[in-house]
PDB file of C-alpha atoms in Angstrom:
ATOM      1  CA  UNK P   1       0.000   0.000   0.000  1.00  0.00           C
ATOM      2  CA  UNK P   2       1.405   3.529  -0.845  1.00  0.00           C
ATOM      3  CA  UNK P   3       1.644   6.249   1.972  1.00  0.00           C
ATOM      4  CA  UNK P   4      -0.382   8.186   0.138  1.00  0.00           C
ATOM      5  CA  UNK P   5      -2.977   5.405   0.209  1.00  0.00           C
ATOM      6  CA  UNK P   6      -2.656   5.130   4.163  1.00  0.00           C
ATOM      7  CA  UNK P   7      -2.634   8.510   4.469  1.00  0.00           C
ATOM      8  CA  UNK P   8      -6.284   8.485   3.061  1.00  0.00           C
ATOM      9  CA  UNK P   9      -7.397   5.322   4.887  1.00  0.00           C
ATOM     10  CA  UNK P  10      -6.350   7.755   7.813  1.00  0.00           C
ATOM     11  CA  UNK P  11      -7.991  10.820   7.232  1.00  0.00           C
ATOM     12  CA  UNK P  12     -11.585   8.976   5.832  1.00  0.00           C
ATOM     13  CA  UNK P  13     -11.946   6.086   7.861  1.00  0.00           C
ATOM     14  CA  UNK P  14     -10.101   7.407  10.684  1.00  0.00           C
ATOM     15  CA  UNK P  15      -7.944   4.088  10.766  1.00  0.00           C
ATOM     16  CA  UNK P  16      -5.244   3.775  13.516  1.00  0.00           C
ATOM     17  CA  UNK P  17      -3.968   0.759  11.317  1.00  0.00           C
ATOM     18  CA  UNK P  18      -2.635   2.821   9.066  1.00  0.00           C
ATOM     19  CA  UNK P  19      -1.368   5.061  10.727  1.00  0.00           C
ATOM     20  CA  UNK P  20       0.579   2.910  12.791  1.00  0.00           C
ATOM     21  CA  UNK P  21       1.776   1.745   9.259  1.00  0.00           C
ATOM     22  CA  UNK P  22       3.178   5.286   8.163  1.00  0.00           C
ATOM     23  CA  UNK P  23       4.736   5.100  11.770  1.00  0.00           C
ATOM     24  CA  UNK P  24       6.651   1.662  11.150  1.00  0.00           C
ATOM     25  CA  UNK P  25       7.909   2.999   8.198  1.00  0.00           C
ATOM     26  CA  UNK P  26       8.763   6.563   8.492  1.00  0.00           C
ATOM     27  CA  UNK P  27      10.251   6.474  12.114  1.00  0.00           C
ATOM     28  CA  UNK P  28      14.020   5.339  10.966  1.00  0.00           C
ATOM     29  CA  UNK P  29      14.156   8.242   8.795  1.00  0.00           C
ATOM     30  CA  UNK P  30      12.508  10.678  11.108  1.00  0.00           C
ATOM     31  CA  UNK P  31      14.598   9.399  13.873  1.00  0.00           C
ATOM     32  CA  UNK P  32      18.238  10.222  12.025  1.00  0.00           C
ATOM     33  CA  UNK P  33      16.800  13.628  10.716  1.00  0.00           C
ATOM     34  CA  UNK P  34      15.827  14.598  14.108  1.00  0.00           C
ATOM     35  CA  UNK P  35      19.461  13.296  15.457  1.00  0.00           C
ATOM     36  CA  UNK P  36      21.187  15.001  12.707  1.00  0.00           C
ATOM     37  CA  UNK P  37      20.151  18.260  14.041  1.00  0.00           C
ATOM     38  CA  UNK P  38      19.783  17.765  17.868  1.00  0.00           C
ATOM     39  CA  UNK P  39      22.759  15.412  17.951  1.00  0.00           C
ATOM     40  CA  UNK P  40      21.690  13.573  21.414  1.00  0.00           C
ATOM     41  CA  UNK P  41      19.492  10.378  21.831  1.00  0.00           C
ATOM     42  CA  UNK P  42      16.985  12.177  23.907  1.00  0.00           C
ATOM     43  CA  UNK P  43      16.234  15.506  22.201  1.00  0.00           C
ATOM     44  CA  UNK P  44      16.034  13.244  18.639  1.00  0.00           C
ATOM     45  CA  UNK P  45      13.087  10.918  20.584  1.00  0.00           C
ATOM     46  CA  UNK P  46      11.440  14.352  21.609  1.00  0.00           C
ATOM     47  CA  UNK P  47      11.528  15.063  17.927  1.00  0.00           C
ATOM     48  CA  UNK P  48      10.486  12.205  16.190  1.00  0.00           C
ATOM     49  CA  UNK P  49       7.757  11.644  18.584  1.00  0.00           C
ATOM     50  CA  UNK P  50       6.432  15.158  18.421  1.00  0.00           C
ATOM     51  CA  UNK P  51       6.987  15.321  14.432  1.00  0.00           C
ATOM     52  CA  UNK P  52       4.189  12.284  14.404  1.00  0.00           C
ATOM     53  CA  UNK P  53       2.188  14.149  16.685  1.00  0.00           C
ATOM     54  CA  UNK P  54       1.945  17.357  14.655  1.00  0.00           C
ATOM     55  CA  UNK P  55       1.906  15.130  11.590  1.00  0.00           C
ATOM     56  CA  UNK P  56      -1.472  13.479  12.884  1.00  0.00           C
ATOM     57  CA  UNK P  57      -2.921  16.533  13.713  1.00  0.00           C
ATOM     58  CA  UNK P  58      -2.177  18.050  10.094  1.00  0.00           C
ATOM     59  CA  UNK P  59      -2.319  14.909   7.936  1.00  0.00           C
ATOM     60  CA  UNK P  60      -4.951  16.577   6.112  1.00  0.00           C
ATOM     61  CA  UNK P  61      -2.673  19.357   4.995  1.00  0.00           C
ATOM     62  CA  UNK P  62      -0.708  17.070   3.229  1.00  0.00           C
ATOM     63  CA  UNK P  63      -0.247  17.400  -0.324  1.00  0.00           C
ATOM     64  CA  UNK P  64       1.848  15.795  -3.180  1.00  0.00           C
ATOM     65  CA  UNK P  65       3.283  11.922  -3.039  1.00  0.00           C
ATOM     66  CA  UNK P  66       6.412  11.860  -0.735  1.00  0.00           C
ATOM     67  CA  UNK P  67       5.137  11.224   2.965  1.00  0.00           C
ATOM     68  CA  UNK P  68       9.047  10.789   3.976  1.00  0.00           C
ATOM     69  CA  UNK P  69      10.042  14.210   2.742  1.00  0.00           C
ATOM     70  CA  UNK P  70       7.136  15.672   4.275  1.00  0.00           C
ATOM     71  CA  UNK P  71       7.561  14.459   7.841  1.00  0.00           C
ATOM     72  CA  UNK P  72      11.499  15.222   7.517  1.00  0.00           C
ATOM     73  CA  UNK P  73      10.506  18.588   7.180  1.00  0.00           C
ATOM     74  CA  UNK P  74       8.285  18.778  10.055  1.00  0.00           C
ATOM     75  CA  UNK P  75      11.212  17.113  11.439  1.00  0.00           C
ATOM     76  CA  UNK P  76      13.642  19.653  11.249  1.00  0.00           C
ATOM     77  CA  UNK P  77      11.060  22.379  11.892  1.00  0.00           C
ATOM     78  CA  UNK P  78      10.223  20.809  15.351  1.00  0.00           C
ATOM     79  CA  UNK P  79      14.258  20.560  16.269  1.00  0.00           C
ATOM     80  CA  UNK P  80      15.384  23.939  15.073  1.00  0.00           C
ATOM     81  CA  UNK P  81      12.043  25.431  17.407  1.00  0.00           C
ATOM     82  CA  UNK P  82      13.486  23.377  20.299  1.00  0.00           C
ATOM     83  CA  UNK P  83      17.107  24.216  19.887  1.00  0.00           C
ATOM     84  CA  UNK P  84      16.069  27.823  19.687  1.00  0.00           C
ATOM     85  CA  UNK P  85      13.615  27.670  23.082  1.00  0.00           C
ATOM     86  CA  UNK P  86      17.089  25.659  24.718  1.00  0.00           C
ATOM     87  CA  UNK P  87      19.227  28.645  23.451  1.00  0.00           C
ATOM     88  CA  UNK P  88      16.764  31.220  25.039  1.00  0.00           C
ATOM     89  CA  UNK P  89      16.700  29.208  28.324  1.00  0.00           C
ATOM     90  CA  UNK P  90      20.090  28.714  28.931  1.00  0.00           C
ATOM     91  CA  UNK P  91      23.124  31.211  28.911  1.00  0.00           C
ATOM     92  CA  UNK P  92      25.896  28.356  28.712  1.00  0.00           C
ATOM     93  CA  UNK P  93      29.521  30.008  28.351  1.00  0.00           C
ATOM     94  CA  UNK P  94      31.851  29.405  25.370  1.00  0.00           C
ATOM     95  CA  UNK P  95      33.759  27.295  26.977  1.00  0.00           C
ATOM     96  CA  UNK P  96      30.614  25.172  28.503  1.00  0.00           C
ATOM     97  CA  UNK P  97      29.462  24.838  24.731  1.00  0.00           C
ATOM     98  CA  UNK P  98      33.355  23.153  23.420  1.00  0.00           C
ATOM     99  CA  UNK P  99      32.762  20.491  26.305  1.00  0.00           C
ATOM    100  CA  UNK P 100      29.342  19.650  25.558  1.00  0.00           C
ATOM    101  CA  UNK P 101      30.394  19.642  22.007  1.00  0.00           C
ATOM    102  CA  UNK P 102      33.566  17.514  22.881  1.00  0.00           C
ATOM    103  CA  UNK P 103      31.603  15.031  25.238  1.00  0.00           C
ATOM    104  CA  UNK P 104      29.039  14.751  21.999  1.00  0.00           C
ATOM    105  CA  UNK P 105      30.167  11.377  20.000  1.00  0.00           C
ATOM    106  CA  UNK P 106      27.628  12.453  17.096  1.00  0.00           C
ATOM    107  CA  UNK P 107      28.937  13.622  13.662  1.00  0.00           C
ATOM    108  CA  UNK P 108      27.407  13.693  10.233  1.00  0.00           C
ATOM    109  CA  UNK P 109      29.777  10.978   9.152  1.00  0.00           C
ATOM    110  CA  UNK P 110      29.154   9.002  11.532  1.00  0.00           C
ATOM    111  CA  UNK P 111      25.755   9.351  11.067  1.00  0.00           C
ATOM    112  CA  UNK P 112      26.166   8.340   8.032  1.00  0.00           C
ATOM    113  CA  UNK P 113      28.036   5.391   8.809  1.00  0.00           C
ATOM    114  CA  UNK P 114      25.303   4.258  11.105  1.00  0.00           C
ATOM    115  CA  UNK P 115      22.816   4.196   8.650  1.00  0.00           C
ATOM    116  CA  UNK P 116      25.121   2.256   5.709  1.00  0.00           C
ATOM    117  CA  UNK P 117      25.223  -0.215   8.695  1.00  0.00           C
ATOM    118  CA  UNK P 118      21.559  -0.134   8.752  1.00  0.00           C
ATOM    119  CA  UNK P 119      20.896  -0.812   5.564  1.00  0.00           C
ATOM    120  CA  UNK P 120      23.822  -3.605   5.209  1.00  0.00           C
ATOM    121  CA  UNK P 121      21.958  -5.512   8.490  1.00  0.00           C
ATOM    122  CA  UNK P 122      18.729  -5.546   6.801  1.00  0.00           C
ATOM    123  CA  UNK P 123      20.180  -7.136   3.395  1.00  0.00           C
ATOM    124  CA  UNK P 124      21.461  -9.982   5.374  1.00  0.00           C
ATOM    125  CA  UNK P 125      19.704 -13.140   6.515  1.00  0.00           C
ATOM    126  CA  UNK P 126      17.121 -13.018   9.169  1.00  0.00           C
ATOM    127  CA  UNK P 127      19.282 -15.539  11.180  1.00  0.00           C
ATOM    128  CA  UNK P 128      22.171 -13.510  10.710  1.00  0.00           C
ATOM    129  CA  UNK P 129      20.683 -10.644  11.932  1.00  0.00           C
ATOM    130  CA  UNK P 130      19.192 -12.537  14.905  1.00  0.00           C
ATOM    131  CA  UNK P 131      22.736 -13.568  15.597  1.00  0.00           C
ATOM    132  CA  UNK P 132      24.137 -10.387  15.895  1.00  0.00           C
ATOM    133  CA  UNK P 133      21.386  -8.697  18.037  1.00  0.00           C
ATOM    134  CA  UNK P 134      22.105 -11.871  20.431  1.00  0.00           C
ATOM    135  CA  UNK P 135      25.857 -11.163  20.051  1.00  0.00           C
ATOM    136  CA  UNK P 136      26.113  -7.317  20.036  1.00  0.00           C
ATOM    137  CA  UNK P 137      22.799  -6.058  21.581  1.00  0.00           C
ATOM    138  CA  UNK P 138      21.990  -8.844  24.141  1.00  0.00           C
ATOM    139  CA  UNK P 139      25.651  -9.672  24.369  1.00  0.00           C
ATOM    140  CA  UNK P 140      24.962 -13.276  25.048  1.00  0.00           C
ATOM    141  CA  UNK P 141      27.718 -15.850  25.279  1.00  0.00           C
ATOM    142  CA  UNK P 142      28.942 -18.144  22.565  1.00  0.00           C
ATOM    143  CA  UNK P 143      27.513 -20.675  24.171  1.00  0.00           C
ATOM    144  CA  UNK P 144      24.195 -19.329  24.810  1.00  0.00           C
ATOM    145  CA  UNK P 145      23.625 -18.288  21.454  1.00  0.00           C
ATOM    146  CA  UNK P 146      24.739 -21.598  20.398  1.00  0.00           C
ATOM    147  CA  UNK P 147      21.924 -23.401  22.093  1.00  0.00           C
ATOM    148  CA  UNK P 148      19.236 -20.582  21.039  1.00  0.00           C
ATOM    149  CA  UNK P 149      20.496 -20.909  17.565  1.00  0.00           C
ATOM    150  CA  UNK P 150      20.690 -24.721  17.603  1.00  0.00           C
ATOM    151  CA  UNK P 151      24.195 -24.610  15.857  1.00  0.00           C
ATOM    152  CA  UNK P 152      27.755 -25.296  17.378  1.00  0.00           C
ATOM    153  CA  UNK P 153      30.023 -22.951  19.222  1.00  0.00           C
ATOM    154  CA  UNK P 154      32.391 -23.033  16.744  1.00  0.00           C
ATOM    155  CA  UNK P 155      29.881 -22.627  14.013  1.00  0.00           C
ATOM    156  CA  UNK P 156      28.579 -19.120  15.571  1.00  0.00           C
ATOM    157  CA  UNK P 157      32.179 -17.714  15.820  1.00  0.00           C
ATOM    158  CA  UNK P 158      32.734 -18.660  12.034  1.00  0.00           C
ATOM    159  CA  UNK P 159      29.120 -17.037  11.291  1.00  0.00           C
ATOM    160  CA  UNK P 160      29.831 -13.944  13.426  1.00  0.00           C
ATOM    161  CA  UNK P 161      33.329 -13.349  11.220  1.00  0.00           C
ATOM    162  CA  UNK P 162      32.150 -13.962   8.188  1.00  0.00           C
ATOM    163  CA  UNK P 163      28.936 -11.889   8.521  1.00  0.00           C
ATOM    164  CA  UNK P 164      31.280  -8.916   9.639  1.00  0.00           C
ATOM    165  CA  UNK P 165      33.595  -9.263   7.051  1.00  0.00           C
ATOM    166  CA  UNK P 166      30.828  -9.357   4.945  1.00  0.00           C
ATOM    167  CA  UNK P 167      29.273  -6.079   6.215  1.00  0.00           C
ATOM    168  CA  UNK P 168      32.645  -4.606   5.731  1.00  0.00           C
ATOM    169  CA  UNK P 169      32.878  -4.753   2.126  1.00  0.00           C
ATOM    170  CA  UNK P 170      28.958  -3.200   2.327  1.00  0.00           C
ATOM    171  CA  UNK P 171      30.269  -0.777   4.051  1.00  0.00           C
ATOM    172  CA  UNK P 172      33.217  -0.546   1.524  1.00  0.00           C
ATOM    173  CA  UNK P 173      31.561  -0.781  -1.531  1.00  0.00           C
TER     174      UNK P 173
ATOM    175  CA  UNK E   1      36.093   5.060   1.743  1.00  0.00           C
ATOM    176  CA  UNK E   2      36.970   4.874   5.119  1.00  0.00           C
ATOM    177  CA  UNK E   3      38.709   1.687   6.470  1.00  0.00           C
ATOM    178  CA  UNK E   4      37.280  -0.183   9.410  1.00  0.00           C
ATOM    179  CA  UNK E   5      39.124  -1.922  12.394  1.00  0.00           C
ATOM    180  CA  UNK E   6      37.405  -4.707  13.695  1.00  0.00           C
ATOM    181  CA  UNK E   7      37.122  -2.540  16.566  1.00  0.00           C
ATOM    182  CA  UNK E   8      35.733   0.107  14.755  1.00  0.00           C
ATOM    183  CA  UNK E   9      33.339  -1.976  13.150  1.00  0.00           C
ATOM    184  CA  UNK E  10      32.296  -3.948  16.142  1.00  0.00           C
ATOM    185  CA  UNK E  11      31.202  -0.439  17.640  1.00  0.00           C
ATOM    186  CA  UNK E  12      29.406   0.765  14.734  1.00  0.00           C
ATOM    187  CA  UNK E  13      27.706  -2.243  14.589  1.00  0.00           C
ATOM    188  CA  UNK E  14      26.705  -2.690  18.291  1.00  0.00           C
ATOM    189  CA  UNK E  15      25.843   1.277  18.191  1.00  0.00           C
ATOM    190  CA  UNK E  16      23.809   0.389  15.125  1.00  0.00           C
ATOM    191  CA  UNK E  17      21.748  -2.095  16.662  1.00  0.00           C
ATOM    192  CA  UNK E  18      21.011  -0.316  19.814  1.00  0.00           C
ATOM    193  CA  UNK E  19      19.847   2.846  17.679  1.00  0.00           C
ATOM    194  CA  UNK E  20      17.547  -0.185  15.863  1.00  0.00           C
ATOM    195  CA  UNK E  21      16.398  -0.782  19.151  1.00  0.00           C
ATOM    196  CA  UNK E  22      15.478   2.832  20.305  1.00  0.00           C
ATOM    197  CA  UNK E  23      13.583   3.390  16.848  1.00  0.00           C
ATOM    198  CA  UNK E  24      11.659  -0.185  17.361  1.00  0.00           C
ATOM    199  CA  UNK E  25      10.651   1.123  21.620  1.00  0.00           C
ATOM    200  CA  UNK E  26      10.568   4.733  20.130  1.00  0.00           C
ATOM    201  CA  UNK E  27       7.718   3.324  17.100  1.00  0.00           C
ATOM    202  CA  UNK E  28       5.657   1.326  19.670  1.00  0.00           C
ATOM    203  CA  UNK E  29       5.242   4.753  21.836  1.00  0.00           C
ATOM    204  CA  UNK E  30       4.266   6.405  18.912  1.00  0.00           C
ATOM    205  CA  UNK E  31       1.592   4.215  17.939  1.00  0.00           C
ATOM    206  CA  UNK E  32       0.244   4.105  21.558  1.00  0.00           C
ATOM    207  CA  UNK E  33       0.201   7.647  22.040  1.00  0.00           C
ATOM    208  CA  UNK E  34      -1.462   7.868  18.575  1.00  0.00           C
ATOM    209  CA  UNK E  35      -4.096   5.274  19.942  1.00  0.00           C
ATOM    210  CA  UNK E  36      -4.402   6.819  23.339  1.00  0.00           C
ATOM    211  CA  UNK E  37      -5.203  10.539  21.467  1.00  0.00           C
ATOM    212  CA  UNK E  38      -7.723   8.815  18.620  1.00  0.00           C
ATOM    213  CA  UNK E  39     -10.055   7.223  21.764  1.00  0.00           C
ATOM    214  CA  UNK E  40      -9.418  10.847  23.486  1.00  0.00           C
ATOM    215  CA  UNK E  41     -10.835  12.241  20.533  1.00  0.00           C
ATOM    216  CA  UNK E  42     -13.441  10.051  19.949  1.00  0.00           C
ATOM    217  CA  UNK E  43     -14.869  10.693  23.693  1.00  0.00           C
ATOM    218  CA  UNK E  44     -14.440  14.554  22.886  1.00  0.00           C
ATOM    219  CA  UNK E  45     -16.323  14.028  20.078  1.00  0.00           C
ATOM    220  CA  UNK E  46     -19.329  11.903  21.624  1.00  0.00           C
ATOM    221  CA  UNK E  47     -19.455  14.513  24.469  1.00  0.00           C
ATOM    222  CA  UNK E  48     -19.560  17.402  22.284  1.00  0.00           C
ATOM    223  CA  UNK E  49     -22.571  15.867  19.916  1.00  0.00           C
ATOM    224  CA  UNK E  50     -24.386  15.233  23.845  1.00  0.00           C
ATOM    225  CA  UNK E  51     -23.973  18.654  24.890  1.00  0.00           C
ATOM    226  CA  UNK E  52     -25.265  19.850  21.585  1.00  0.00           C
ATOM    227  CA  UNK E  53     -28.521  17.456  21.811  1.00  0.00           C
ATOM    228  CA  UNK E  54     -28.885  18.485  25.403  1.00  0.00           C
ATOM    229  CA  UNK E  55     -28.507  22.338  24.880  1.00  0.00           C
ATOM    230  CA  UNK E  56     -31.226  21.880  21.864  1.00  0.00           C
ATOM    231  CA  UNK E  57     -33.773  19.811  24.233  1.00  0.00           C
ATOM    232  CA  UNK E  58     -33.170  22.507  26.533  1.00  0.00           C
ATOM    233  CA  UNK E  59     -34.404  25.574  24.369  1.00  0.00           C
ATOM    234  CA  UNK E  60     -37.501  23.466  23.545  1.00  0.00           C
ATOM    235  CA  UNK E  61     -38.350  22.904  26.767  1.00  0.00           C
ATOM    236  CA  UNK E  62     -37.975  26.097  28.297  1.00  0.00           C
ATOM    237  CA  UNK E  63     -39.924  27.802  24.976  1.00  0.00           C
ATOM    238  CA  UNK E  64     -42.483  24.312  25.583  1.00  0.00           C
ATOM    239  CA  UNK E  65     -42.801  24.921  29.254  1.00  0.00           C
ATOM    240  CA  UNK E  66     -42.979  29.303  28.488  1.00  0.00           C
ATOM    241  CA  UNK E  67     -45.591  28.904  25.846  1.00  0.00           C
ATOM    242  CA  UNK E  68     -47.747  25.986  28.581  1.00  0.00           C
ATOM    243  CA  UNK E  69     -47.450  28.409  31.143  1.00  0.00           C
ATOM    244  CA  UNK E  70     -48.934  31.567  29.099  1.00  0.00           C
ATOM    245  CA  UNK E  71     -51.053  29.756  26.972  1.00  0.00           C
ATOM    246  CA  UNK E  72     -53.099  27.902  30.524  1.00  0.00           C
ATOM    247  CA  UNK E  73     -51.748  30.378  32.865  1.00  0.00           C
ATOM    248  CA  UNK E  74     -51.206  33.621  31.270  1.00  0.00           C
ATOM    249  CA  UNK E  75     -48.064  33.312  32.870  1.00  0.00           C
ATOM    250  CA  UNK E  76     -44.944  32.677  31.153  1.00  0.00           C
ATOM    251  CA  UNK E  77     -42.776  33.910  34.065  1.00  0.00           C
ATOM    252  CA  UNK E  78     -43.236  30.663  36.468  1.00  0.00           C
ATOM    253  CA  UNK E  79     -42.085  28.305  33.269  1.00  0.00           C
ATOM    254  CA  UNK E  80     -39.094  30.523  32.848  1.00  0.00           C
ATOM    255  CA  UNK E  81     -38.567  30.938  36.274  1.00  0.00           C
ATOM    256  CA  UNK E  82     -39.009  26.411  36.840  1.00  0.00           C
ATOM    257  CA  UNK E  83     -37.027  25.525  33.930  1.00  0.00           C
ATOM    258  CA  UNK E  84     -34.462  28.299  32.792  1.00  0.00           C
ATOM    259  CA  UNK E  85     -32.132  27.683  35.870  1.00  0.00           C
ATOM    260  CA  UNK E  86     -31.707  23.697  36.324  1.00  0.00           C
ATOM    261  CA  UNK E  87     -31.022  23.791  32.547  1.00  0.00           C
ATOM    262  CA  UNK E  88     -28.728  26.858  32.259  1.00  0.00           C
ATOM    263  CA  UNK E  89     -26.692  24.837  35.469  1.00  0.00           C
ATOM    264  CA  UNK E  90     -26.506  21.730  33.057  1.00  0.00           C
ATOM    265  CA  UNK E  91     -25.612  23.645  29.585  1.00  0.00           C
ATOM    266  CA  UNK E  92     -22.362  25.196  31.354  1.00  0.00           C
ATOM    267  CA  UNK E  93     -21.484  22.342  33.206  1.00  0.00           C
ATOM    268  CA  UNK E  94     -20.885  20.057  30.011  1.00  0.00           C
ATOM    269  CA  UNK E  95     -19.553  23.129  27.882  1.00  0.00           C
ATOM    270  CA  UNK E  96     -17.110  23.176  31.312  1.00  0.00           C
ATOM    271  CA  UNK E  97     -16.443  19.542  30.614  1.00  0.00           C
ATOM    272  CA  UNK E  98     -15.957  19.993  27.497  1.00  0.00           C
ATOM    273  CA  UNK E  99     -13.036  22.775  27.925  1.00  0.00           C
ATOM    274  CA  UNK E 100     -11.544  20.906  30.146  1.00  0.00           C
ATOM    275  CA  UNK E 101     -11.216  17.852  28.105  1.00  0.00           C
ATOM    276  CA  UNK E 102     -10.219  19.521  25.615  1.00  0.00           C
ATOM    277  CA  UNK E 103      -7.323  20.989  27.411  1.00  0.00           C
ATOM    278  CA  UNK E 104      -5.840  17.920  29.058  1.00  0.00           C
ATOM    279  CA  UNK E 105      -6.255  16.823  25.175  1.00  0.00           C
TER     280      UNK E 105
END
């Protein structure tokens, strides 16, 4: 179905269905906009979850075909209004502003990196990917995974290097 | 193209899936708060059709019991008087309601 499709289905028959739809799809996108401008985990969730409130509330406003582009600019409305509210409430000194900056571990390339990684993790094999959310989210044992995976020990390391070298030359290419 | 270490690449991968994570908790809010605000609205709008019904039945009824009172009793005052109060209280009690649901909202 095509956003612009559930973006009708939402407006006419007032379904939450769809909505929740333009939701799972959209939020990635929203999410990295919003974190390319606020450039902390927290103030890119108040974002993206205010950009789908507003976007709700003005869905009939919408016009033209790209939903994405749309909501990004919502996006980056919402942020620069609360960086500029967090300027006026806070006086922070130069100095202040360089350690924030320097405790910050966001930059646009790595940004970008992150979402190259994204992209390579969803090509790959949904066992793969379970295997390294066990591995590098959960961080379960060898073992452990082993036993949830039904495969040997030595069969998950093997996996686990080959599926990052593989990722590498994504990343590479 | 930049050149990854395995340590490199371990991070952005591990930083990768934890961001997946955030977006899949961050979605599910979303589409609860969504949710929570569609009922909200629904209630608002059920309330607001009420009050409109109600204010309606009121005008009859006070013009009804006005036009009883002067048409058997030549007095339209005690109809007015019986009726125009208890239904004034109940008219700005639900527009109260109303504007106060529709703040929390």
């Amino acid at each position: 179905m095509t956003d612009q499709q559930l973006v009708s289905l939402v407006l006419f028959n007032h379904s939450q269905h769809a909505f929740a739809q333009i939701v799972t799809r959209h939020t990635g996108a929203v999410y990295a906009r919003a974190m390319s401008l606020m450039h902390t985990a927290d103030g890119a969730a108040e974002v993206t979850q205010l950009t789908f409130a507003k976007a709700y509330e003005r869905l009939a406003q919408f016009r033209g075909d790209n939903l994405g582009g749309w909501l990004s600019q919502i996006a980056a409305h919402t942020a620069l209004t609360l960086l500029g509210q967090e300027r006026h409430r806070r006086t922070v000194s130069i100095d202040d502003v360089h350690v924030a900056a320097a405790d910050e571990p966001y930059s646009d390339e790595h940004e970008a990196a992150m979402q190259r990684m994204e992209q390579a993790i969803a090509t790959l094999p949904a066992t793969d990917q379970q295997l390294l959310r066990l591995h590098y989210y959960e961080q379960r044992r060898t073992a452990d995974i082993a036993s949830a995976l039904g495969l040997s020990q030595s069969n998950v390391l093997v996996r686990l290097h080959r599926i990052r070298n593989h990722l590498r030359q994504l990343l590479q290419s | 193209m930049k050149q990854y270490t395995d340590q490199e690449l371990d991070l952005l991968i591990s930083q990768t899936l934890l961001r997946e994570q955030q977006v899949a908790q961050l979605r599910q809010a979303i589409i609860a708060q969504a949710r929570q605000r569609h009922r909200r609205e629904l209630l608002h709008r059920w309330l607001r059709t009420a009050a409109v019904t109600l204010s309606w039945a009121a005008c009859v009824g006070i013009v009804a019991m006005a036009a009883y009172s002067f048409v058997c009793r030549h007095d339209p005052t005690v109809g007015l008087c019986l009726m125009a109060w208890p239904m004034a209280a109940m008219i700005g009690i639900t527009v109260h309601l109303l504007d106060t649901i529709r703040l929390e909202a």
